[in-house]
């Protein structure tokens, strides 16, 4: 129980990247075993006055994913430039002209 709680804490944003990577690898190996997850729920989450290990794992993974997406700015892919081209004209809101395919 203590070991699993520690692994979950390694996903915190203030931890070094190597600890977060190690925790993700370990959690990946754990969550790909359905019987093990069932035992976590049965032995911890479903017992009164016990640590909710499965719930903590899911919450921490969700927070980690949110943090990764929030902390990285969205970058658009650069648009390829066509040399010496003019933008297509619009006819009734639809582009027409060279470089426009149907």
PDB file of C-alpha atoms in Angstrom:
ATOM      1  CA  UNK A   1       0.000   0.000   0.000  1.00  0.00           C
ATOM      2  CA  UNK A   2       2.808   2.415   0.901  1.00  0.00           C
ATOM      3  CA  UNK A   3       4.761   1.483  -2.229  1.00  0.00           C
ATOM      4  CA  UNK A   4       1.758   2.112  -4.480  1.00  0.00           C
ATOM      5  CA  UNK A   5       1.028   5.422  -2.773  1.00  0.00           C
ATOM      6  CA  UNK A   6       4.636   6.486  -3.325  1.00  0.00           C
ATOM      7  CA  UNK A   7       4.494   5.592  -7.002  1.00  0.00           C
ATOM      8  CA  UNK A   8       1.344   7.678  -7.373  1.00  0.00           C
ATOM      9  CA  UNK A   9       3.061  10.634  -5.659  1.00  0.00           C
ATOM     10  CA  UNK A  10       5.903  10.431  -8.207  1.00  0.00           C
ATOM     11  CA  UNK A  11       3.474  11.765 -10.839  1.00  0.00           C
ATOM     12  CA  UNK A  12       3.263  15.144  -9.082  1.00  0.00           C
ATOM     13  CA  UNK A  13       4.408  18.020 -11.329  1.00  0.00           C
ATOM     14  CA  UNK A  14       7.063  19.105  -8.819  1.00  0.00           C
ATOM     15  CA  UNK A  15       8.888  15.756  -9.120  1.00  0.00           C
ATOM     16  CA  UNK A  16      11.826  15.353 -11.528  1.00  0.00           C
ATOM     17  CA  UNK A  17      10.990  14.138 -15.018  1.00  0.00           C
ATOM     18  CA  UNK A  18      12.832  10.839 -14.503  1.00  0.00           C
ATOM     19  CA  UNK A  19      10.645  10.026 -11.469  1.00  0.00           C
ATOM     20  CA  UNK A  20       7.471  10.812 -13.398  1.00  0.00           C
ATOM     21  CA  UNK A  21       8.669   8.651 -16.319  1.00  0.00           C
ATOM     22  CA  UNK A  22       9.492   5.776 -13.972  1.00  0.00           C
ATOM     23  CA  UNK A  23       6.108   6.062 -12.252  1.00  0.00           C
ATOM     24  CA  UNK A  24       4.295   6.095 -15.607  1.00  0.00           C
ATOM     25  CA  UNK A  25       6.169   2.990 -16.745  1.00  0.00           C
ATOM     26  CA  UNK A  26       5.356   1.137 -13.549  1.00  0.00           C
ATOM     27  CA  UNK A  27       1.707   2.206 -13.541  1.00  0.00           C
ATOM     28  CA  UNK A  28       1.410   1.159 -17.183  1.00  0.00           C
ATOM     29  CA  UNK A  29       2.657  -2.309 -16.277  1.00  0.00           C
ATOM     30  CA  UNK A  30       0.183  -2.483 -13.393  1.00  0.00           C
ATOM     31  CA  UNK A  31      -2.909  -1.286 -15.229  1.00  0.00           C
ATOM     32  CA  UNK A  32      -2.413  -3.726 -18.096  1.00  0.00           C
ATOM     33  CA  UNK A  33      -3.129  -6.581 -15.677  1.00  0.00           C
ATOM     34  CA  UNK A  34      -6.893  -6.732 -15.088  1.00  0.00           C
ATOM     35  CA  UNK A  35      -6.702  -9.293 -12.280  1.00  0.00           C
ATOM     36  CA  UNK A  36      -4.241  -7.125 -10.385  1.00  0.00           C
ATOM     37  CA  UNK A  37      -6.511  -4.087 -10.698  1.00  0.00           C
ATOM     38  CA  UNK A  38      -9.411  -6.184  -9.432  1.00  0.00           C
ATOM     39  CA  UNK A  39      -7.345  -7.171  -6.398  1.00  0.00           C
ATOM     40  CA  UNK A  40      -6.391  -3.537  -5.735  1.00  0.00           C
ATOM     41  CA  UNK A  41     -10.068  -2.617  -5.679  1.00  0.00           C
ATOM     42  CA  UNK A  42     -11.068  -5.614  -3.563  1.00  0.00           C
ATOM     43  CA  UNK A  43      -8.238  -5.327  -1.029  1.00  0.00           C
ATOM     44  CA  UNK A  44      -8.020  -1.558  -0.732  1.00  0.00           C
ATOM     45  CA  UNK A  45     -10.771   0.560  -2.297  1.00  0.00           C
ATOM     46  CA  UNK A  46     -13.643  -1.707  -1.227  1.00  0.00           C
ATOM     47  CA  UNK A  47     -12.466  -2.033   2.365  1.00  0.00           C
ATOM     48  CA  UNK A  48     -13.645   0.446   5.001  1.00  0.00           C
ATOM     49  CA  UNK A  49     -10.921   2.691   6.410  1.00  0.00           C
ATOM     50  CA  UNK A  50      -8.395   1.644   3.739  1.00  0.00           C
ATOM     51  CA  UNK A  51      -6.495   3.718   1.212  1.00  0.00           C
ATOM     52  CA  UNK A  52      -8.285   4.020  -2.122  1.00  0.00           C
ATOM     53  CA  UNK A  53      -5.305   2.886  -4.189  1.00  0.00           C
ATOM     54  CA  UNK A  54      -7.173   2.370  -7.454  1.00  0.00           C
ATOM     55  CA  UNK A  55      -8.969   5.704  -7.150  1.00  0.00           C
ATOM     56  CA  UNK A  56      -5.684   7.470  -6.330  1.00  0.00           C
ATOM     57  CA  UNK A  57      -3.992   5.885  -9.347  1.00  0.00           C
ATOM     58  CA  UNK A  58      -6.740   6.999 -11.723  1.00  0.00           C
ATOM     59  CA  UNK A  59      -6.931  10.509 -10.245  1.00  0.00           C
ATOM     60  CA  UNK A  60      -3.155  10.947 -10.427  1.00  0.00           C
ATOM     61  CA  UNK A  61      -2.979   9.721 -14.010  1.00  0.00           C
ATOM     62  CA  UNK A  62      -5.780  12.108 -14.960  1.00  0.00           C
ATOM     63  CA  UNK A  63      -4.059  15.034 -13.243  1.00  0.00           C
ATOM     64  CA  UNK A  64      -0.780  14.137 -14.927  1.00  0.00           C
ATOM     65  CA  UNK A  65      -2.366  14.063 -18.379  1.00  0.00           C
ATOM     66  CA  UNK A  66      -4.156  17.366 -17.750  1.00  0.00           C
ATOM     67  CA  UNK A  67      -0.912  18.952 -16.571  1.00  0.00           C
ATOM     68  CA  UNK A  68       0.936  17.758 -19.685  1.00  0.00           C
ATOM     69  CA  UNK A  69      -1.680  19.244 -22.013  1.00  0.00           C
ATOM     70  CA  UNK A  70      -2.115  22.483 -20.072  1.00  0.00           C
ATOM     71  CA  UNK A  71       1.597  23.182 -19.632  1.00  0.00           C
ATOM     72  CA  UNK A  72       2.501  22.723 -23.306  1.00  0.00           C
ATOM     73  CA  UNK A  73       1.370  25.467 -25.673  1.00  0.00           C
ATOM     74  CA  UNK A  74      -0.585  24.360 -28.703  1.00  0.00           C
ATOM     75  CA  UNK A  75       1.495  24.727 -31.845  1.00  0.00           C
ATOM     76  CA  UNK A  76      -0.066  24.762 -35.253  1.00  0.00           C
ATOM     77  CA  UNK A  77       1.678  22.975 -38.064  1.00  0.00           C
ATOM     78  CA  UNK A  78       3.316  25.421 -40.437  1.00  0.00           C
ATOM     79  CA  UNK A  79       1.465  25.890 -43.692  1.00  0.00           C
ATOM     80  CA  UNK A  80       3.540  24.942 -46.738  1.00  0.00           C
ATOM     81  CA  UNK A  81       4.342  27.952 -48.870  1.00  0.00           C
ATOM     82  CA  UNK A  82       3.948  27.707 -52.607  1.00  0.00           C
ATOM     83  CA  UNK A  83       6.508  29.852 -54.387  1.00  0.00           C
ATOM     84  CA  UNK A  84       5.116  32.811 -56.340  1.00  0.00           C
ATOM     85  CA  UNK A  85       1.501  31.829 -55.794  1.00  0.00           C
ATOM     86  CA  UNK A  86      -1.477  34.014 -55.123  1.00  0.00           C
ATOM     87  CA  UNK A  87      -4.226  33.035 -52.723  1.00  0.00           C
ATOM     88  CA  UNK A  88      -7.284  31.508 -54.402  1.00  0.00           C
ATOM     89  CA  UNK A  89     -10.273  33.685 -55.154  1.00  0.00           C
ATOM     90  CA  UNK A  90     -13.620  33.084 -53.524  1.00  0.00           C
ATOM     91  CA  UNK A  91     -16.865  32.494 -55.401  1.00  0.00           C
ATOM     92  CA  UNK A  92     -19.926  32.211 -53.157  1.00  0.00           C
ATOM     93  CA  UNK A  93     -17.593  31.532 -50.227  1.00  0.00           C
ATOM     94  CA  UNK A  94     -15.822  28.643 -52.008  1.00  0.00           C
ATOM     95  CA  UNK A  95     -12.195  28.924 -53.128  1.00  0.00           C
ATOM     96  CA  UNK A  96     -11.563  28.851 -56.873  1.00  0.00           C
ATOM     97  CA  UNK A  97      -8.479  29.263 -59.022  1.00  0.00           C
ATOM     98  CA  UNK A  98      -5.057  27.667 -59.411  1.00  0.00           C
ATOM     99  CA  UNK A  99      -3.962  25.344 -56.626  1.00  0.00           C
ATOM    100  CA  UNK A 100      -7.536  24.557 -55.533  1.00  0.00           C
ATOM    101  CA  UNK A 101      -8.751  21.030 -56.091  1.00  0.00           C
ATOM    102  CA  UNK A 102     -12.316  19.824 -55.999  1.00  0.00           C
TER     103      UNK A 102
END
